[in-house]
Amino acid sequence: MSTIARIEQLPALSPHLDGSNGRHFPFPGVPMTCDGAEAVVHVETQISQAAGAYPITSSTTMGGGFNAAVMNGARNLWGDPLLFFEPESEHSAASVCEGFAVAGGRVTNFTSGQGLVLMKEVLYTISGKRLPVVMNIGARALTSQGLNVHAGHDDMMSVADCGWGMIFGRNAQEAGDFCLIARRAAEASQTPFFNVQDGFLTTHTVERVRLPEPDFMKAFIGDPREKLFNLMDPASPLMSGVVQNQDSYMKGKIAQRWYYDRIEPLLADAFDEFYRQTGRRYGFLEPHRCKDAEYILIGMGCYMETVKAAVDYLRDVKGIAAGCLTVFVFRPFPAARIAEALKNCRAITVFERMDDPLSTTGNHLTREIKAAFCDAMTGQNGHDRIERIPKVYSGSAGLGSRDVRPGDIIAAFENMIHDGPEYFSIGIDHPLALKPAVDPDLRPRGGYSMRGHSVGGFGSVTTNKVIATIAGDVFGMDVQAYPKYGSEKKGLPTTYYLTIAASHIFTHCELEQVDLVCINDPTAMLSPGPLKGLVPGGAIFMQSPHDDPREVWKRIPEHNRRTIRTKRLHVYFADMVKIAREVASVADLQMRMQGIVLLGAFLKLTPYAALSQMNDEQVYVGVEKALRKYFGKRGDRVVQDNLTCVKRGYGEIQEIPLEVINA
């Protein structure tokens, strides 16, 4: 079946949009293609007055985006010039936020991992002084037996006792929306908040989103001069952060509970008002097919969208009464809501992106859930009394951005059904790890996926972002583009992934089944790995210095030739290196422009231009706009050079004829 026939023209709506009843919402959002970091920057540069940050991977692009706005003279929605403070450490960055907020300013911060832990001393004083700071976190594994800069939740759990609200998003849409919701709740309750997204897996994954409109943000958040208090105003003096000894410290500490008791209703109000204005509905939790579920998986972060897709597969294909529960709000912990949502199932599994092996009752979320059920059994702390507790299993999943696949999730459900280990891990080869029996393709129906094999530094990561931007902004499709980041990959093999669909893409994992494989690194073709998972009738686009298709075919190893024949794959090629060398006006861009040639091949091999009924000139206008987004700061000549590479890639791509392949 052709690619065009497989693509279904469905509305590319966020899963949170209420499109079922035809209701009109005043601020549905501006369609845009961006990553989670950009969504946060879009919000913070318009509602905040300043940022105090010491950039650390993977939050660096948020701090860089805010600072770029400052350098360009940007002002917020109330006309205040933006300020950016970068002191000598994350501890000092938190102190900057404290000082700015004490003086009545609206301030933000961007941090991750060790940076967040280094701030911990200051985090207590920010909450103790009732300063409504919002910090945007790219959640990251903490360095222990090894350094890792990728996704983990142990940094967040390390500061869960500091008196801050804590909201976890799963995708770029939620990262931007929760930034607004956290700010409104923080200022209403005079309590600081963390807005958390998974490092790299959300901060750097490009998706189709609806960014909040400026008029909505202005009304939803309000003027900082009217909402915030200057604790350093000499005209209204008071003492803050004083010494409190035996006679007063405990009184002051317990008195703070008045503020914390207000957070839950104020946060619920923020969720409700956000829905009334935008049509995007959020809450403390999001149940998916839980009403009659016997087995439920619960967790936080981006892999919970993959879990939703796996639950649908288990329900609709396997007939298993599965469900899942996403926890959006970890502080204040929604204990009564969780117990109510889970009380009728047979068993639950808690996924956590961390491991605390000295806790004999489970990791942080598991412990909180067990405590919630303890209160529910006795009818304490606002719980309706229950008669039984589901069996609780727990697993460590996705530490350091380890891939979490549908097969791993299905294995966790099978573990509940067959009463397997009470604690396990997934995604690795280890005695404690569950072994997946199946790993189904759960991409959206009609979706189109691409996997690239390149070398770090060849520009393919940026190309992938540009392609995603064009597919989203120019062709109006839903997209998800994710490269395997890592500083150690420069000059070494790397892969990148892209999925395009007409509806929301739930699976956040590396792609095993793909329609197109792009090989920027010719040595990759020497092994069978790059062709793994290519669907029958799919396509290969590869770098080759040869013009004659027979010469290109001759250099493909026999094991890959057999795969190409068996699966009836189409093989395309172009000399990306030659094109980049001839076009680049700046020598140090030659290597990076090789990847941009791939964009021309993408336009040639995919049907999106034809489906959108755009001619070449209209397509290239959109392409230039996308190129300007990523390369505009280097000047118009670089943008035009990249556009030339795209056009040459489109015009110079060749296909190896079937008679050569079958000879």
Short mmCIF file of N, CA and C in Angstrom, two decimals, residues 129-277:
data_model
loop_
_atom_site.label_atom_id
_atom_site.label_comp_id
_atom_site.label_asym_id
_atom_site.label_seq_id
_atom_site.Cartn_x
_atom_site.Cartn_y
_atom_site.Cartn_z
N LYS A 129 9.86 31.69 53.13
CA LYS A 129 9.53 33.11 53.03
C LYS A 129 8.29 33.36 52.17
N ARG A 130 7.64 32.26 51.73
CA ARG A 130 6.42 32.33 50.92
C ARG A 130 6.66 33.12 49.64
N LEU A 131 7.71 32.77 48.92
CA LEU A 131 8.07 33.44 47.67
C LEU A 131 7.61 32.57 46.50
N PRO A 132 6.70 33.04 45.66
CA PRO A 132 6.11 32.22 44.60
C PRO A 132 7.00 32.10 43.36
N VAL A 133 8.20 31.63 43.55
CA VAL A 133 9.13 31.39 42.44
C VAL A 133 8.67 30.15 41.68
N VAL A 134 8.84 30.14 40.36
CA VAL A 134 8.60 28.94 39.56
C VAL A 134 9.91 28.54 38.90
N MET A 135 10.36 27.33 39.15
CA MET A 135 11.55 26.79 38.51
C MET A 135 11.14 25.74 37.48
N ASN A 136 11.72 25.82 36.29
CA ASN A 136 11.44 24.87 35.22
C ASN A 136 12.57 23.86 35.15
N ILE A 137 12.24 22.59 35.33
CA ILE A 137 13.24 21.54 35.51
C ILE A 137 13.25 20.59 34.33
N GLY A 138 14.45 20.30 33.80
CA GLY A 138 14.63 19.18 32.89
C GLY A 138 15.12 18.01 33.73
N ALA A 139 14.18 17.20 34.24
CA ALA A 139 14.51 16.18 35.24
C ALA A 139 15.60 15.25 34.73
N ARG A 140 16.59 15.01 35.56
CA ARG A 140 17.82 14.34 35.12
C ARG A 140 18.33 13.39 36.20
N ALA A 141 18.86 12.27 35.74
CA ALA A 141 19.45 11.30 36.65
C ALA A 141 20.64 11.92 37.39
N LEU A 142 20.75 11.61 38.66
CA LEU A 142 21.87 12.12 39.45
C LEU A 142 23.10 11.22 39.26
N THR A 143 24.25 11.85 39.21
CA THR A 143 25.50 11.10 39.11
C THR A 143 25.69 10.25 40.36
N SER A 144 25.83 8.96 40.16
CA SER A 144 26.12 8.07 41.29
C SER A 144 27.28 7.18 40.88
N GLN A 145 27.00 5.94 40.40
CA GLN A 145 28.12 5.11 39.95
C GLN A 145 28.70 5.61 38.63
N GLY A 146 27.96 6.49 37.95
CA GLY A 146 28.43 7.06 36.69
C GLY A 146 27.71 8.36 36.42
N LEU A 147 28.31 9.19 35.58
CA LEU A 147 27.70 10.46 35.16
C LEU A 147 26.69 10.19 34.07
N ASN A 148 25.51 10.76 34.22
CA ASN A 148 24.48 10.68 33.18
C ASN A 148 23.76 12.01 33.14
N VAL A 149 23.55 12.56 31.94
CA VAL A 149 22.89 13.86 31.81
C VAL A 149 21.47 13.71 31.29
N HIS A 150 20.96 12.49 31.27
CA HIS A 150 19.65 12.23 30.66
C HIS A 150 18.56 12.07 31.72
N ALA A 151 17.39 11.61 31.31
CA ALA A 151 16.21 11.71 32.16
C ALA A 151 16.26 10.79 33.37
N GLY A 152 15.89 11.33 34.50
CA GLY A 152 15.72 10.60 35.74
C GLY A 152 14.91 11.46 36.68
N HIS A 153 14.25 10.86 37.64
CA HIS A 153 13.44 11.62 38.59
C HIS A 153 14.07 11.68 39.98
N ASP A 154 15.28 11.13 40.13
CA ASP A 154 15.88 11.16 41.46
C ASP A 154 16.26 12.57 41.88
N ASP A 155 16.52 13.48 40.91
CA ASP A 155 16.79 14.86 41.31
C ASP A 155 15.55 15.49 41.94
N MET A 156 14.37 15.20 41.35
CA MET A 156 13.15 15.78 41.90
C MET A 156 12.80 15.18 43.26
N MET A 157 13.00 13.87 43.40
CA MET A 157 12.68 13.24 44.68
C MET A 157 13.60 13.75 45.79
N SER A 158 14.80 14.17 45.40
CA SER A 158 15.75 14.67 46.40
C SER A 158 15.32 16.00 47.00
N VAL A 159 14.41 16.72 46.35
CA VAL A 159 13.96 18.02 46.86
C VAL A 159 12.45 18.01 47.14
N ALA A 160 11.86 16.81 47.22
CA ALA A 160 10.41 16.73 47.42
C ALA A 160 9.98 17.18 48.81
N ASP A 161 10.95 17.35 49.72
CA ASP A 161 10.62 17.73 51.10
C ASP A 161 10.86 19.21 51.37
N CYS A 162 11.06 20.00 50.32
CA CYS A 162 11.45 21.41 50.51
C CYS A 162 10.28 22.37 50.59
N GLY A 163 9.05 21.86 50.47
CA GLY A 163 7.89 22.74 50.58
C GLY A 163 7.49 23.40 49.29
N TRP A 164 7.86 22.80 48.15
CA TRP A 164 7.50 23.33 46.84
C TRP A 164 6.42 22.47 46.21
N GLY A 165 5.49 23.12 45.47
CA GLY A 165 4.58 22.37 44.62
C GLY A 165 5.36 21.74 43.49
N MET A 166 4.83 20.65 42.92
CA MET A 166 5.59 19.91 41.92
C MET A 166 4.63 19.32 40.88
N ILE A 167 4.76 19.74 39.62
CA ILE A 167 3.90 19.27 38.53
C ILE A 167 4.78 18.63 37.46
N PHE A 168 4.41 17.44 37.00
CA PHE A 168 5.16 16.72 35.97
C PHE A 168 4.37 16.70 34.66
N GLY A 169 4.99 17.15 33.57
CA GLY A 169 4.40 17.05 32.25
C GLY A 169 4.95 15.87 31.48
N ARG A 170 4.20 15.45 30.44
CA ARG A 170 4.61 14.30 29.64
C ARG A 170 5.12 14.67 28.26
N ASN A 171 4.81 15.88 27.81
CA ASN A 171 5.15 16.28 26.45
C ASN A 171 5.32 17.78 26.39
N ALA A 172 5.65 18.29 25.21
CA ALA A 172 5.92 19.72 25.06
C ALA A 172 4.68 20.56 25.37
N GLN A 173 3.51 20.07 24.97
CA GLN A 173 2.28 20.80 25.25
C GLN A 173 2.09 21.01 26.74
N GLU A 174 2.24 19.95 27.50
CA GLU A 174 2.04 20.04 28.94
C GLU A 174 3.14 20.86 29.61
N ALA A 175 4.36 20.80 29.09
CA ALA A 175 5.44 21.59 29.68
C ALA A 175 5.11 23.08 29.64
N GLY A 176 4.60 23.56 28.50
CA GLY A 176 4.24 24.97 28.38
C GLY A 176 3.01 25.32 29.19
N ASP A 177 1.99 24.46 29.12
CA ASP A 177 0.74 24.75 29.83
C ASP A 177 0.95 24.72 31.35
N PHE A 178 1.70 23.73 31.82
CA PHE A 178 1.92 23.62 33.26
C PHE A 178 2.78 24.77 33.80
N CYS A 179 3.59 25.34 32.94
CA CYS A 179 4.37 26.52 33.35
C CYS A 179 3.43 27.65 33.77
N LEU A 180 2.36 27.83 32.99
CA LEU A 180 1.36 28.85 33.33
C LEU A 180 0.56 28.46 34.57
N ILE A 181 0.10 27.22 34.60
CA ILE A 181 -0.74 26.77 35.71
C ILE A 181 0.04 26.82 37.02
N ALA A 182 1.31 26.41 36.98
CA ALA A 182 2.13 26.44 38.19
C ALA A 182 2.31 27.87 38.69
N ARG A 183 2.49 28.81 37.76
CA ARG A 183 2.68 30.21 38.15
C ARG A 183 1.43 30.76 38.83
N ARG A 184 0.28 30.47 38.24
CA ARG A 184 -0.98 30.98 38.84
C ARG A 184 -1.18 30.40 40.24
N ALA A 185 -0.97 29.09 40.39
CA ALA A 185 -1.15 28.45 41.69
C ALA A 185 -0.12 28.95 42.69
N ALA A 186 1.12 29.15 42.24
CA ALA A 186 2.18 29.61 43.14
C ALA A 186 1.85 30.98 43.73
N GLU A 187 1.40 31.89 42.87
CA GLU A 187 1.15 33.25 43.35
C GLU A 187 -0.14 33.33 44.16
N ALA A 188 -1.11 32.47 43.84
CA ALA A 188 -2.34 32.46 44.62
C ALA A 188 -2.11 31.90 46.02
N SER A 189 -1.21 30.93 46.13
CA SER A 189 -0.97 30.27 47.43
C SER A 189 0.29 30.75 48.13
N GLN A 190 1.05 31.64 47.49
CA GLN A 190 2.34 32.09 48.01
C GLN A 190 3.25 30.91 48.33
N THR A 191 3.32 30.01 47.36
CA THR A 191 4.13 28.80 47.49
C THR A 191 4.91 28.59 46.20
N PRO A 192 6.20 28.36 46.26
CA PRO A 192 6.97 28.14 45.03
C PRO A 192 6.61 26.79 44.40
N PHE A 193 6.83 26.68 43.08
CA PHE A 193 6.48 25.47 42.34
C PHE A 193 7.61 25.06 41.41
N PHE A 194 7.75 23.75 41.23
CA PHE A 194 8.58 23.17 40.18
C PHE A 194 7.68 22.75 39.02
N ASN A 195 8.03 23.17 37.83
CA ASN A 195 7.39 22.67 36.61
C ASN A 195 8.38 21.72 35.95
N VAL A 196 8.05 20.42 35.93
CA VAL A 196 9.02 19.38 35.61
C VAL A 196 8.70 18.73 34.27
N GLN A 197 9.73 18.55 33.45
CA GLN A 197 9.63 17.73 32.24
C GLN A 197 10.87 16.85 32.18
N ASP A 198 10.76 15.72 31.49
CA ASP A 198 11.87 14.78 31.42
C ASP A 198 13.00 15.36 30.57
N GLY A 199 14.22 15.33 31.13
CA GLY A 199 15.37 15.87 30.44
C GLY A 199 15.62 15.18 29.10
N PHE A 200 15.83 15.97 28.07
CA PHE A 200 16.04 15.53 26.69
C PHE A 200 14.80 14.87 26.11
N LEU A 201 14.20 13.91 26.82
CA LEU A 201 13.05 13.19 26.26
C LEU A 201 11.86 14.11 26.03
N THR A 202 11.76 15.19 26.78
CA THR A 202 10.72 16.19 26.56
C THR A 202 11.32 17.55 26.24
N THR A 203 12.37 17.94 26.95
CA THR A 203 12.96 19.25 26.71
C THR A 203 13.44 19.41 25.27
N HIS A 204 13.89 18.32 24.64
CA HIS A 204 14.49 18.41 23.31
C HIS A 204 13.72 17.65 22.23
N THR A 205 12.59 17.07 22.56
CA THR A 205 11.79 16.37 21.55
C THR A 205 10.82 17.36 20.92
N VAL A 206 10.90 17.47 19.59
CA VAL A 206 10.07 18.42 18.85
C VAL A 206 8.70 17.80 18.59
N GLU A 207 7.65 18.54 18.93
CA GLU A 207 6.28 18.06 18.76
C GLU A 207 5.38 19.20 18.28
N ARG A 208 4.21 18.84 17.82
CA ARG A 208 3.19 19.82 17.44
C ARG A 208 2.43 20.24 18.67
N VAL A 209 2.37 21.53 18.95
CA VAL A 209 1.71 22.03 20.16
C VAL A 209 0.83 23.22 19.81
N ARG A 210 0.07 23.64 20.82
CA ARG A 210 -0.69 24.90 20.74
C ARG A 210 -0.16 25.81 21.85
N LEU A 211 0.57 26.83 21.47
CA LEU A 211 1.16 27.72 22.46
C LEU A 211 0.12 28.73 22.95
N PRO A 212 0.11 29.01 24.25
CA PRO A 212 -0.87 29.96 24.79
C PRO A 212 -0.73 31.35 24.19
N GLU A 213 -1.87 31.97 23.91
CA GLU A 213 -1.88 33.32 23.33
C GLU A 213 -1.48 34.35 24.38
N PRO A 214 -0.81 35.42 23.96
CA PRO A 214 -0.40 36.47 24.92
C PRO A 214 -1.57 37.06 25.70
N ASP A 215 -2.69 37.32 25.04
CA ASP A 215 -3.83 37.91 25.76
C ASP A 215 -4.33 36.98 26.86
N PHE A 216 -4.33 35.68 26.57
CA PHE A 216 -4.76 34.73 27.59
C PHE A 216 -3.78 34.71 28.76
N MET A 217 -2.49 34.64 28.46
CA MET A 217 -1.49 34.59 29.53
C MET A 217 -1.56 35.83 30.41
N LYS A 218 -1.79 36.97 29.77
CA LYS A 218 -1.84 38.23 30.52
C LYS A 218 -2.99 38.22 31.52
N ALA A 219 -4.15 37.71 31.08
CA ALA A 219 -5.31 37.67 31.97
C ALA A 219 -5.20 36.54 32.99
N PHE A 220 -4.67 35.42 32.59
CA PHE A 220 -4.61 34.24 33.45
C PHE A 220 -3.62 34.42 34.60
N ILE A 221 -2.52 35.15 34.35
CA ILE A 221 -1.48 35.31 35.36
C ILE A 221 -1.59 36.64 36.09
N GLY A 222 -1.79 37.71 35.37
CA GLY A 222 -1.95 39.02 36.01
C GLY A 222 -0.65 39.78 36.15
N ASP A 223 -0.77 41.08 36.32
CA ASP A 223 0.37 42.00 36.42
C ASP A 223 1.13 41.72 37.72
N PRO A 224 2.44 41.48 37.63
CA PRO A 224 3.20 41.20 38.86
C PRO A 224 3.16 42.35 39.86
N ARG A 225 3.04 43.57 39.37
CA ARG A 225 3.01 44.72 40.28
C ARG A 225 1.75 44.74 41.14
N GLU A 226 0.70 44.11 40.65
CA GLU A 226 -0.57 44.08 41.38
C GLU A 226 -0.71 42.84 42.26
N LYS A 227 0.11 41.81 42.01
CA LYS A 227 -0.08 40.53 42.69
C LYS A 227 1.01 40.19 43.70
N LEU A 228 2.20 40.76 43.52
CA LEU A 228 3.33 40.35 44.35
C LEU A 228 3.67 41.41 45.39
N PHE A 229 4.36 40.97 46.46
CA PHE A 229 4.68 41.86 47.57
C PHE A 229 6.18 42.10 47.65
N ASN A 230 6.55 43.35 47.85
CA ASN A 230 7.95 43.71 48.06
C ASN A 230 8.22 43.66 49.56
N LEU A 231 8.90 42.59 49.98
CA LEU A 231 9.18 42.43 51.40
C LEU A 231 10.29 43.36 51.88
N MET A 232 10.94 44.05 50.95
CA MET A 232 12.03 44.96 51.30
C MET A 232 11.62 46.43 51.18
N ASP A 233 10.33 46.68 51.11
CA ASP A 233 9.84 48.06 50.95
C ASP A 233 10.03 48.83 52.26
N PRO A 234 10.87 49.86 52.28
CA PRO A 234 11.11 50.60 53.54
C PRO A 234 9.87 51.34 54.02
N ALA A 235 8.92 51.57 53.12
CA ALA A 235 7.69 52.26 53.54
C ALA A 235 6.75 51.31 54.27
N SER A 236 7.00 50.02 54.15
CA SER A 236 6.18 49.03 54.85
C SER A 236 7.09 47.97 55.44
N PRO A 237 7.86 48.31 56.46
CA PRO A 237 8.92 47.41 56.96
C PRO A 237 8.38 46.17 57.67
N LEU A 238 9.09 45.07 57.47
CA LEU A 238 8.81 43.84 58.21
C LEU A 238 10.09 43.03 58.29
N MET A 239 10.08 42.04 59.15
CA MET A 239 11.23 41.16 59.29
C MET A 239 10.95 39.85 58.56
N SER A 240 11.97 39.35 57.85
CA SER A 240 11.83 38.08 57.13
C SER A 240 13.13 37.31 57.26
N GLY A 241 13.03 36.01 57.46
CA GLY A 241 14.24 35.20 57.57
C GLY A 241 15.01 35.45 58.84
N VAL A 242 14.29 35.68 59.93
CA VAL A 242 14.95 36.02 61.20
C VAL A 242 15.39 34.76 61.92
N VAL A 243 16.16 34.94 62.99
CA VAL A 243 16.53 33.82 63.86
C VAL A 243 15.35 33.50 64.77
N GLN A 244 15.01 32.20 64.86
CA GLN A 244 13.93 31.77 65.76
C GLN A 244 14.46 30.64 66.63
N ASN A 245 14.45 30.85 67.92
CA ASN A 245 14.96 29.84 68.85
C ASN A 245 13.84 28.95 69.39
N GLN A 246 14.08 28.32 70.54
CA GLN A 246 13.15 27.32 71.05
C GLN A 246 11.73 27.85 71.23
N ASP A 247 11.61 29.12 71.55
CA ASP A 247 10.30 29.66 71.87
C ASP A 247 9.44 29.91 70.64
N SER A 248 10.04 30.01 69.44
CA SER A 248 9.25 30.46 68.29
C SER A 248 9.41 29.64 67.01
N TYR A 249 10.51 28.91 66.83
CA TYR A 249 10.72 28.25 65.53
C TYR A 249 9.59 27.28 65.20
N MET A 250 9.23 26.44 66.17
CA MET A 250 8.20 25.44 65.88
C MET A 250 6.86 26.11 65.58
N LYS A 251 6.54 27.19 66.28
CA LYS A 251 5.29 27.91 66.01
C LYS A 251 5.28 28.45 64.58
N GLY A 252 6.42 28.97 64.17
CA GLY A 252 6.49 29.50 62.80
C GLY A 252 6.38 28.41 61.75
N LYS A 253 7.00 27.27 62.04
CA LYS A 253 6.99 26.16 61.08
C LYS A 253 5.58 25.60 60.91
N ILE A 254 4.91 25.33 62.01
CA ILE A 254 3.57 24.75 61.93
C ILE A 254 2.58 25.77 61.37
N ALA A 255 2.80 27.04 61.64
CA ALA A 255 1.91 28.08 61.11
C ALA A 255 1.91 28.10 59.58
N GLN A 256 2.99 27.62 58.99
CA GLN A 256 3.06 27.60 57.52
C GLN A 256 2.05 26.65 56.90
N ARG A 257 1.54 25.74 57.67
CA ARG A 257 0.55 24.80 57.13
C ARG A 257 -0.70 25.53 56.60
N TRP A 258 -0.98 26.70 57.09
CA TRP A 258 -2.13 27.47 56.57
C TRP A 258 -1.97 27.70 55.07
N TYR A 259 -0.76 28.00 54.64
CA TYR A 259 -0.53 28.22 53.21
C TYR A 259 -0.68 26.92 52.43
N TYR A 260 -0.13 25.84 52.96
CA TYR A 260 -0.15 24.57 52.24
C TYR A 260 -1.56 23.99 52.13
N ASP A 261 -2.40 24.26 53.13
CA ASP A 261 -3.78 23.78 53.06
C ASP A 261 -4.55 24.45 51.92
N ARG A 262 -4.09 25.60 51.47
CA ARG A 262 -4.79 26.34 50.41
C ARG A 262 -4.38 25.89 49.01
N ILE A 263 -3.27 25.16 48.87
CA ILE A 263 -2.74 24.87 47.54
C ILE A 263 -3.68 24.01 46.72
N GLU A 264 -4.20 22.94 47.32
CA GLU A 264 -5.01 22.01 46.53
C GLU A 264 -6.22 22.69 45.89
N PRO A 265 -7.05 23.42 46.64
CA PRO A 265 -8.18 24.08 45.97
C PRO A 265 -7.75 25.16 44.99
N LEU A 266 -6.67 25.86 45.27
CA LEU A 266 -6.21 26.90 44.34
C LEU A 266 -5.65 26.30 43.06
N LEU A 267 -4.97 25.16 43.18
CA LEU A 267 -4.46 24.48 42.00
C LEU A 267 -5.62 23.91 41.18
N ALA A 268 -6.62 23.35 41.85
CA ALA A 268 -7.80 22.86 41.15
C ALA A 268 -8.50 23.99 40.40
N ASP A 269 -8.58 25.16 41.02
CA ASP A 269 -9.17 26.33 40.36
C ASP A 269 -8.37 26.74 39.13
N ALA A 270 -7.03 26.66 39.22
CA ALA A 270 -6.19 27.00 38.07
C ALA A 270 -6.43 26.03 36.92
N PHE A 271 -6.53 24.72 37.24
CA PHE A 271 -6.83 23.73 36.21
C PHE A 271 -8.18 24.02 35.55
N ASP A 272 -9.19 24.34 36.37
CA ASP A 272 -10.54 24.56 35.84
C ASP A 272 -10.59 25.81 34.96
N GLU A 273 -9.97 26.88 35.41
CA GLU A 273 -9.98 28.11 34.62
C GLU A 273 -9.20 27.93 33.32
N PHE A 274 -8.11 27.18 33.39
CA PHE A 274 -7.33 26.92 32.18
C PHE A 274 -8.19 26.17 31.16
N TYR A 275 -8.96 25.20 31.63
CA TYR A 275 -9.83 24.46 30.72
C TYR A 275 -10.90 25.38 30.13
N ARG A 276 -11.53 26.21 30.96
CA ARG A 276 -12.60 27.08 30.47
C ARG A 276 -12.10 28.01 29.37
N GLN A 277 -10.85 28.41 29.45
CA GLN A 277 -10.32 29.36 28.48
C GLN A 277 -9.70 28.70 27.26
#
